[in-house]
PDB file of C-alpha atoms in Angstrom:
ATOM      1  CA  UNK A   1     110.798 111.801  55.996  1.00 47.00           C
ATOM      2  CA  UNK A   2     113.414 111.688  58.721  1.00 45.00           C
ATOM      3  CA  UNK A   3     115.208 108.393  59.141  1.00 46.00           C
ATOM      4  CA  UNK A   4     114.472 106.615  62.419  1.00 46.00           C
ATOM      5  CA  UNK A   5     117.640 105.741  64.279  1.00 42.00           C
ATOM      6  CA  UNK A   6     117.587 102.479  66.194  1.00 48.00           C
ATOM      7  CA  UNK A   7     119.659 102.531  69.362  1.00 42.00           C
ATOM      8  CA  UNK A   8     121.217  99.353  70.669  1.00 49.00           C
ATOM      9  CA  UNK A   9     120.738  99.495  74.457  1.00 44.00           C
ATOM     10  CA  UNK A  10     123.389  96.943  75.018  1.00 47.00           C
ATOM     11  CA  UNK A  11     125.956  99.284  73.652  1.00 46.00           C
ATOM     12  CA  UNK A  12     125.377 101.776  76.466  1.00 46.00           C
ATOM     13  CA  UNK A  13     124.797  99.693  79.623  1.00 47.00           C
ATOM     14  CA  UNK A  14     123.625 101.520  82.699  1.00 52.00           C
ATOM     15  CA  UNK A  15     125.731  99.967  85.415  1.00 56.00           C
ATOM     16  CA  UNK A  16     124.557 100.220  89.036  1.00 54.00           C
ATOM     17  CA  UNK A  17     126.855 101.991  91.458  1.00 54.00           C
ATOM     18  CA  UNK A  18     129.180  99.646  93.329  1.00 60.00           C
ATOM     19  CA  UNK A  19     127.738  98.177  96.543  1.00 58.00           C
ATOM     20  CA  UNK A  20     129.978 100.126  98.879  1.00 60.00           C
ATOM     21  CA  UNK A  21     128.932 103.429  97.220  1.00 60.00           C
ATOM     22  CA  UNK A  22     125.262 102.577  97.697  1.00 50.00           C
ATOM     23  CA  UNK A  23     125.821 101.706 101.350  1.00 53.00           C
ATOM     24  CA  UNK A  24     127.712 105.011 101.916  1.00 57.00           C
ATOM     25  CA  UNK A  25     125.023 106.949 100.119  1.00 55.00           C
ATOM     26  CA  UNK A  26     122.383 105.354 102.360  1.00 52.00           C
ATOM     27  CA  UNK A  27     124.402 106.089 105.479  1.00 51.00           C
ATOM     28  CA  UNK A  28     124.814 109.705 104.481  1.00 56.00           C
ATOM     29  CA  UNK A  29     121.031 110.112 104.420  1.00 54.00           C
ATOM     30  CA  UNK A  30     120.738 108.910 108.042  1.00 52.00           C
ATOM     31  CA  UNK A  31     120.687 112.482 109.277  1.00 54.00           C
ATOM     32  CA  UNK A  32     117.138 112.940 108.010  1.00 56.00           C
ATOM     33  CA  UNK A  33     115.786 110.009 110.030  1.00 71.00           C
ATOM     34  CA  UNK A  34     113.977 111.043 113.143  1.00 86.00           C
ATOM     35  CA  UNK A  35     115.134 109.888 116.530  1.00 93.00           C
ATOM     36  CA  UNK A  36     112.000 109.209 118.657  1.00 95.00           C
ATOM     37  CA  UNK A  37     113.600 110.310 121.889  1.00 95.00           C
ATOM     38  CA  UNK A  38     115.149 113.589 120.692  1.00 94.00           C
ATOM     39  CA  UNK A  39     113.319 114.643 117.509  1.00 94.00           C
ATOM     40  CA  UNK A  40     109.732 113.954 118.595  1.00 95.00           C
ATOM     41  CA  UNK A  41     108.390 116.896 120.555  1.00 96.00           C
ATOM     42  CA  UNK A  42     106.789 116.210 123.939  1.00 98.00           C
ATOM     43  CA  UNK A  43     103.787 118.318 122.884  1.00 97.00           C
ATOM     44  CA  UNK A  44     102.423 121.797 123.717  1.00 96.00           C
ATOM     45  CA  UNK A  45     100.120 120.406 126.478  1.00 96.00           C
ATOM     46  CA  UNK A  46     102.903 118.828 128.468  1.00 97.00           C
ATOM     47  CA  UNK A  47     103.077 117.791 131.227  1.00 97.00           C
ATOM     48  CA  UNK A  48      99.301 117.197 131.392  1.00 96.00           C
ATOM     49  CA  UNK A  49      98.907 115.962 127.826  1.00 98.00           C
ATOM     50  CA  UNK A  50     102.068 114.599 126.140  1.00 98.00           C
ATOM     51  CA  UNK A  51     103.321 112.481 123.300  1.00 98.00           C
ATOM     52  CA  UNK A  52     104.679 109.080 124.106  1.00 98.00           C
ATOM     53  CA  UNK A  53     106.352 106.376 122.045  1.00 98.00           C
ATOM     54  CA  UNK A  54     105.145 102.802 122.412  1.00 98.00           C
ATOM     55  CA  UNK A  55     107.976 100.273 122.809  1.00 98.00           C
ATOM     56  CA  UNK A  56     105.953  97.203 123.973  1.00 98.00           C
ATOM     57  CA  UNK A  57     102.506  96.154 122.837  1.00 98.00           C
ATOM     58  CA  UNK A  58      99.750  95.252 125.297  1.00 98.00           C
ATOM     59  CA  UNK A  59      99.682  91.488 125.612  1.00 97.00           C
ATOM     60  CA  UNK A  60     103.322  91.038 124.518  1.00 97.00           C
ATOM     61  CA  UNK A  61     105.873  88.797 126.239  1.00 97.00           C
ATOM     62  CA  UNK A  62     108.668  90.369 124.248  1.00 97.00           C
ATOM     63  CA  UNK A  63     110.605  93.137 126.006  1.00 96.00           C
ATOM     64  CA  UNK A  64     111.234  95.708 123.249  1.00 96.00           C
ATOM     65  CA  UNK A  65     113.168  98.861 124.137  1.00 96.00           C
ATOM     66  CA  UNK A  66     114.647 101.946 122.546  1.00 96.00           C
ATOM     67  CA  UNK A  67     118.229 101.664 121.285  1.00 94.00           C
ATOM     68  CA  UNK A  68     119.375 105.112 122.406  1.00 93.00           C
ATOM     69  CA  UNK A  69     122.209 105.317 119.899  1.00 91.00           C
ATOM     70  CA  UNK A  70     120.227 104.557 116.720  1.00 91.00           C
ATOM     71  CA  UNK A  71     116.694 105.430 117.713  1.00 93.00           C
ATOM     72  CA  UNK A  72     115.510 101.978 116.601  1.00 94.00           C
ATOM     73  CA  UNK A  73     113.260  99.718 118.686  1.00 95.00           C
ATOM     74  CA  UNK A  74     115.234  96.573 119.496  1.00 96.00           C
ATOM     75  CA  UNK A  75     114.325  93.240 121.097  1.00 97.00           C
ATOM     76  CA  UNK A  76     115.968  93.218 124.542  1.00 95.00           C
ATOM     77  CA  UNK A  77     114.696  89.768 125.627  1.00 95.00           C
ATOM     78  CA  UNK A  78     111.647  87.572 125.997  1.00 96.00           C
ATOM     79  CA  UNK A  79     110.235  87.660 129.530  1.00 95.00           C
ATOM     80  CA  UNK A  80     111.387  84.758 131.693  1.00 93.00           C
ATOM     81  CA  UNK A  81     108.021  84.565 133.530  1.00 89.00           C
ATOM     82  CA  UNK A  82     104.642  83.442 132.195  1.00 90.00           C
ATOM     83  CA  UNK A  83     103.291  86.985 132.124  1.00 94.00           C
ATOM     84  CA  UNK A  84     102.480  89.578 129.472  1.00 97.00           C
ATOM     85  CA  UNK A  85     102.388  93.355 129.528  1.00 97.00           C
ATOM     86  CA  UNK A  86      98.940  94.379 130.771  1.00 97.00           C
ATOM     87  CA  UNK A  87      98.929  97.620 128.757  1.00 98.00           C
ATOM     88  CA  UNK A  88     100.967  99.408 126.090  1.00 98.00           C
ATOM     89  CA  UNK A  89     104.307 100.542 127.483  1.00 98.00           C
ATOM     90  CA  UNK A  90     106.872 103.078 126.306  1.00 98.00           C
ATOM     91  CA  UNK A  91     108.580 106.349 127.067  1.00 98.00           C
ATOM     92  CA  UNK A  92     108.048 110.123 126.959  1.00 98.00           C
ATOM     93  CA  UNK A  93     110.282 111.940 124.450  1.00 97.00           C
ATOM     94  CA  UNK A  94     112.577 114.757 125.528  1.00 96.00           C
ATOM     95  CA  UNK A  95     112.547 113.610 129.131  1.00 97.00           C
ATOM     96  CA  UNK A  96     115.411 112.249 131.188  1.00 96.00           C
ATOM     97  CA  UNK A  97     115.666 110.337 134.450  1.00 95.00           C
ATOM     98  CA  UNK A  98     118.506 109.751 136.899  1.00 90.00           C
ATOM     99  CA  UNK A  99     119.170 106.365 135.241  1.00 88.00           C
ATOM    100  CA  UNK A 100     119.997 108.247 131.943  1.00 91.00           C
ATOM    101  CA  UNK A 101     116.880 106.837 130.218  1.00 94.00           C
ATOM    102  CA  UNK A 102     113.695 108.686 129.164  1.00 97.00           C
ATOM    103  CA  UNK A 103     110.739 108.532 131.566  1.00 98.00           C
ATOM    104  CA  UNK A 104     108.758 105.293 131.345  1.00 98.00           C
ATOM    105  CA  UNK A 105     104.982 105.304 130.860  1.00 98.00           C
ATOM    106  CA  UNK A 106     102.277 102.651 130.948  1.00 98.00           C
ATOM    107  CA  UNK A 107      99.325 103.665 128.696  1.00 98.00           C
ATOM    108  CA  UNK A 108      95.869 102.323 129.366  1.00 98.00           C
ATOM    109  CA  UNK A 109      93.678 102.076 126.253  1.00 98.00           C
ATOM    110  CA  UNK A 110      91.412  99.630 124.452  1.00 97.00           C
ATOM    111  CA  UNK A 111      93.746  98.311 121.764  1.00 98.00           C
ATOM    112  CA  UNK A 112      97.352  97.130 121.460  1.00 97.00           C
ATOM    113  CA  UNK A 113      99.644  99.508 119.570  1.00 97.00           C
ATOM    114  CA  UNK A 114     102.614  98.504 117.419  1.00 96.00           C
ATOM    115  CA  UNK A 115     106.085  99.219 118.749  1.00 96.00           C
ATOM    116  CA  UNK A 116     107.509 102.472 117.327  1.00 96.00           C
ATOM    117  CA  UNK A 117     104.131 104.298 117.079  1.00 97.00           C
ATOM    118  CA  UNK A 118     103.485 107.431 119.142  1.00 98.00           C
ATOM    119  CA  UNK A 119     100.264 108.713 120.636  1.00 98.00           C
ATOM    120  CA  UNK A 120      98.968 111.416 122.926  1.00 98.00           C
ATOM    121  CA  UNK A 121      98.473 110.475 126.566  1.00 98.00           C
ATOM    122  CA  UNK A 122      97.290 111.978 129.853  1.00 98.00           C
ATOM    123  CA  UNK A 123      99.101 111.269 133.133  1.00 98.00           C
ATOM    124  CA  UNK A 124      96.769 110.029 135.833  1.00 98.00           C
ATOM    125  CA  UNK A 125      99.259 108.735 138.426  1.00 98.00           C
ATOM    126  CA  UNK A 126     102.729 107.567 139.342  1.00 98.00           C
ATOM    127  CA  UNK A 127     103.884 104.076 140.308  1.00 98.00           C
ATOM    128  CA  UNK A 128     107.012 104.343 142.461  1.00 97.00           C
ATOM    129  CA  UNK A 129     109.185 101.363 141.790  1.00 96.00           C
ATOM    130  CA  UNK A 130     112.632 100.104 142.884  1.00 94.00           C
ATOM    131  CA  UNK A 131     114.307  97.808 140.392  1.00 90.00           C
ATOM    132  CA  UNK A 132     117.467  96.053 141.540  1.00 87.00           C
ATOM    133  CA  UNK A 133     117.950  98.747 144.226  1.00 86.00           C
ATOM    134  CA  UNK A 134     117.533 101.649 141.772  1.00 88.00           C
ATOM    135  CA  UNK A 135     114.644 104.079 141.424  1.00 92.00           C
ATOM    136  CA  UNK A 136     112.603 103.233 138.331  1.00 93.00           C
ATOM    137  CA  UNK A 137     109.274 105.060 138.634  1.00 96.00           C
ATOM    138  CA  UNK A 138     106.533 104.630 135.978  1.00 98.00           C
ATOM    139  CA  UNK A 139     103.989 107.186 134.812  1.00 98.00           C
ATOM    140  CA  UNK A 140     100.488 105.685 134.627  1.00 98.00           C
ATOM    141  CA  UNK A 141      98.554 107.298 131.793  1.00 98.00           C
ATOM    142  CA  UNK A 142      95.566 106.937 129.541  1.00 98.00           C
ATOM    143  CA  UNK A 143      95.355 107.470 125.814  1.00 98.00           C
ATOM    144  CA  UNK A 144      93.982 111.003 125.285  1.00 98.00           C
ATOM    145  CA  UNK A 145      92.293 109.925 122.029  1.00 98.00           C
ATOM    146  CA  UNK A 146      90.603 106.767 123.253  1.00 98.00           C
ATOM    147  CA  UNK A 147      86.913 107.456 124.011  1.00 98.00           C
ATOM    148  CA  UNK A 148      86.783 104.721 126.656  1.00 97.00           C
ATOM    149  CA  UNK A 149      89.757 105.995 128.693  1.00 97.00           C
ATOM    150  CA  UNK A 150      90.288 109.694 127.925  1.00 97.00           C
ATOM    151  CA  UNK A 151      87.893 110.875 130.652  1.00 97.00           C
ATOM    152  CA  UNK A 152      90.063 109.442 133.480  1.00 98.00           C
ATOM    153  CA  UNK A 153      91.833 112.197 135.322  1.00 97.00           C
ATOM    154  CA  UNK A 154      93.357 110.466 138.412  1.00 98.00           C
ATOM    155  CA  UNK A 155      94.510 107.005 139.236  1.00 98.00           C
ATOM    156  CA  UNK A 156      92.006 106.736 142.151  1.00 97.00           C
ATOM    157  CA  UNK A 157      89.276 106.453 139.447  1.00 98.00           C
ATOM    158  CA  UNK A 158      90.614 103.077 138.330  1.00 97.00           C
ATOM    159  CA  UNK A 159      89.215  99.923 139.796  1.00 97.00           C
ATOM    160  CA  UNK A 160      91.202  98.239 142.618  1.00 96.00           C
ATOM    161  CA  UNK A 161      91.499  95.151 140.448  1.00 97.00           C
ATOM    162  CA  UNK A 162      93.127  97.097 137.619  1.00 97.00           C
ATOM    163  CA  UNK A 163      95.688  98.605 139.971  1.00 97.00           C
ATOM    164  CA  UNK A 164      96.366  95.170 141.513  1.00 96.00           C
ATOM    165  CA  UNK A 165      96.897  93.725 138.011  1.00 96.00           C
ATOM    166  CA  UNK A 166      99.481  96.435 137.146  1.00 97.00           C
ATOM    167  CA  UNK A 167     101.264  96.026 140.475  1.00 96.00           C
ATOM    168  CA  UNK A 168     101.411  92.259 140.244  1.00 95.00           C
ATOM    169  CA  UNK A 169     102.879  92.346 136.698  1.00 96.00           C
ATOM    170  CA  UNK A 170     105.803  94.542 137.712  1.00 96.00           C
ATOM    171  CA  UNK A 171     106.375  92.571 140.942  1.00 93.00           C
ATOM    172  CA  UNK A 172     106.509  89.273 139.040  1.00 93.00           C
ATOM    173  CA  UNK A 173     107.934  89.882 135.581  1.00 92.00           C
ATOM    174  CA  UNK A 174     111.583  89.589 136.712  1.00 91.00           C
ATOM    175  CA  UNK A 175     111.270  86.915 139.413  1.00 88.00           C
ATOM    176  CA  UNK A 176     112.538  84.066 137.259  1.00 88.00           C
ATOM    177  CA  UNK A 177     115.630  86.207 136.512  1.00 91.00           C
ATOM    178  CA  UNK A 178     116.308  86.368 140.258  1.00 89.00           C
ATOM    179  CA  UNK A 179     115.922  90.131 140.156  1.00 91.00           C
ATOM    180  CA  UNK A 180     114.223  92.067 142.914  1.00 90.00           C
ATOM    181  CA  UNK A 181     111.470  94.598 142.082  1.00 93.00           C
ATOM    182  CA  UNK A 182     109.488  96.495 144.714  1.00 94.00           C
ATOM    183  CA  UNK A 183     106.355  98.493 143.889  1.00 95.00           C
ATOM    184  CA  UNK A 184     105.154 101.112 146.397  1.00 95.00           C
ATOM    185  CA  UNK A 185     101.721 102.682 146.679  1.00 96.00           C
ATOM    186  CA  UNK A 186     100.396 104.433 143.642  1.00 98.00           C
ATOM    187  CA  UNK A 187     100.521 108.236 143.791  1.00 98.00           C
ATOM    188  CA  UNK A 188      98.062 110.804 142.368  1.00 98.00           C
ATOM    189  CA  UNK A 189      98.159 112.731 139.099  1.00 98.00           C
ATOM    190  CA  UNK A 190      99.760 115.791 140.714  1.00 98.00           C
ATOM    191  CA  UNK A 191     102.788 113.698 141.636  1.00 98.00           C
ATOM    192  CA  UNK A 192     102.959 112.316 138.115  1.00 98.00           C
ATOM    193  CA  UNK A 193     102.905 115.822 136.657  1.00 98.00           C
ATOM    194  CA  UNK A 194     105.732 116.867 138.998  1.00 98.00           C
ATOM    195  CA  UNK A 195     107.754 113.850 137.871  1.00 98.00           C
ATOM    196  CA  UNK A 196     107.253 114.730 134.179  1.00 98.00           C
ATOM    197  CA  UNK A 197     108.272 118.368 134.802  1.00 98.00           C
ATOM    198  CA  UNK A 198     111.404 117.178 136.617  1.00 98.00           C
ATOM    199  CA  UNK A 199     112.363 114.855 133.763  1.00 98.00           C
ATOM    200  CA  UNK A 200     111.745 117.666 131.235  1.00 98.00           C
ATOM    201  CA  UNK A 201     114.116 119.902 133.220  1.00 97.00           C
ATOM    202  CA  UNK A 202     116.769 117.222 133.425  1.00 97.00           C
ATOM    203  CA  UNK A 203     116.527 116.717 129.666  1.00 96.00           C
ATOM    204  CA  UNK A 204     116.917 120.448 129.034  1.00 95.00           C
ATOM    205  CA  UNK A 205     120.021 120.520 131.226  1.00 95.00           C
ATOM    206  CA  UNK A 206     121.385 117.487 129.357  1.00 92.00           C
ATOM    207  CA  UNK A 207     120.896 119.258 126.014  1.00 90.00           C
ATOM    208  CA  UNK A 208     122.579 122.464 127.213  1.00 87.00           C
ATOM    209  CA  UNK A 209     125.496 120.475 128.599  1.00 84.00           C
ATOM    210  CA  UNK A 210     125.873 118.563 125.348  1.00 80.00           C
ATOM    211  CA  UNK A 211     125.806 121.779 123.241  1.00 75.00           C
ATOM    212  CA  UNK A 212     128.611 123.348 125.384  1.00 76.00           C
ATOM    213  CA  UNK A 213     130.886 120.333 124.753  1.00 69.00           C
TER     214      UNK A 213
END
């Protein structure tokens, strides 16, 4: 019968790597993390049907926004006015506007969505907006996979009250910060599609310019 050998575990301690090595190892794996603006595809149906990333939940008073450097969703501020976002709000990946941000989108659907999630949406209109003297247009869209909203094809199908609610929110949400916001008349789905195409072209030019550097 073979003799069983007893091993003293304390004689061979398994020491954890030093803290700085663990941090560096974690940082070295950052390359595999997806960046929602650049790594998420806009989708094969764009510009009509496209992916969008939710930054702000319907009903929230917290202004979350994309940190463009890290790809994380950060808290920018709590709104100064007694208003909440009337619908989920976010951006369209692989788009670029003149303000160097991705194209904004307001998504109408039944339920609030957690910041950082992405979903499929259909553009139904464009809300032209001037924020602090700068163009800051918003795409108005519906969730393509919400049975209550997916049949909408154009903004004119929405009730006047719904449009007034959206307009009033954006006119008021910065008033207590003494910032001026002007909302012009809503434009149809064809204009929204043109705006998405333009932002996709600007993003492609940005990528090509970056690769040449």
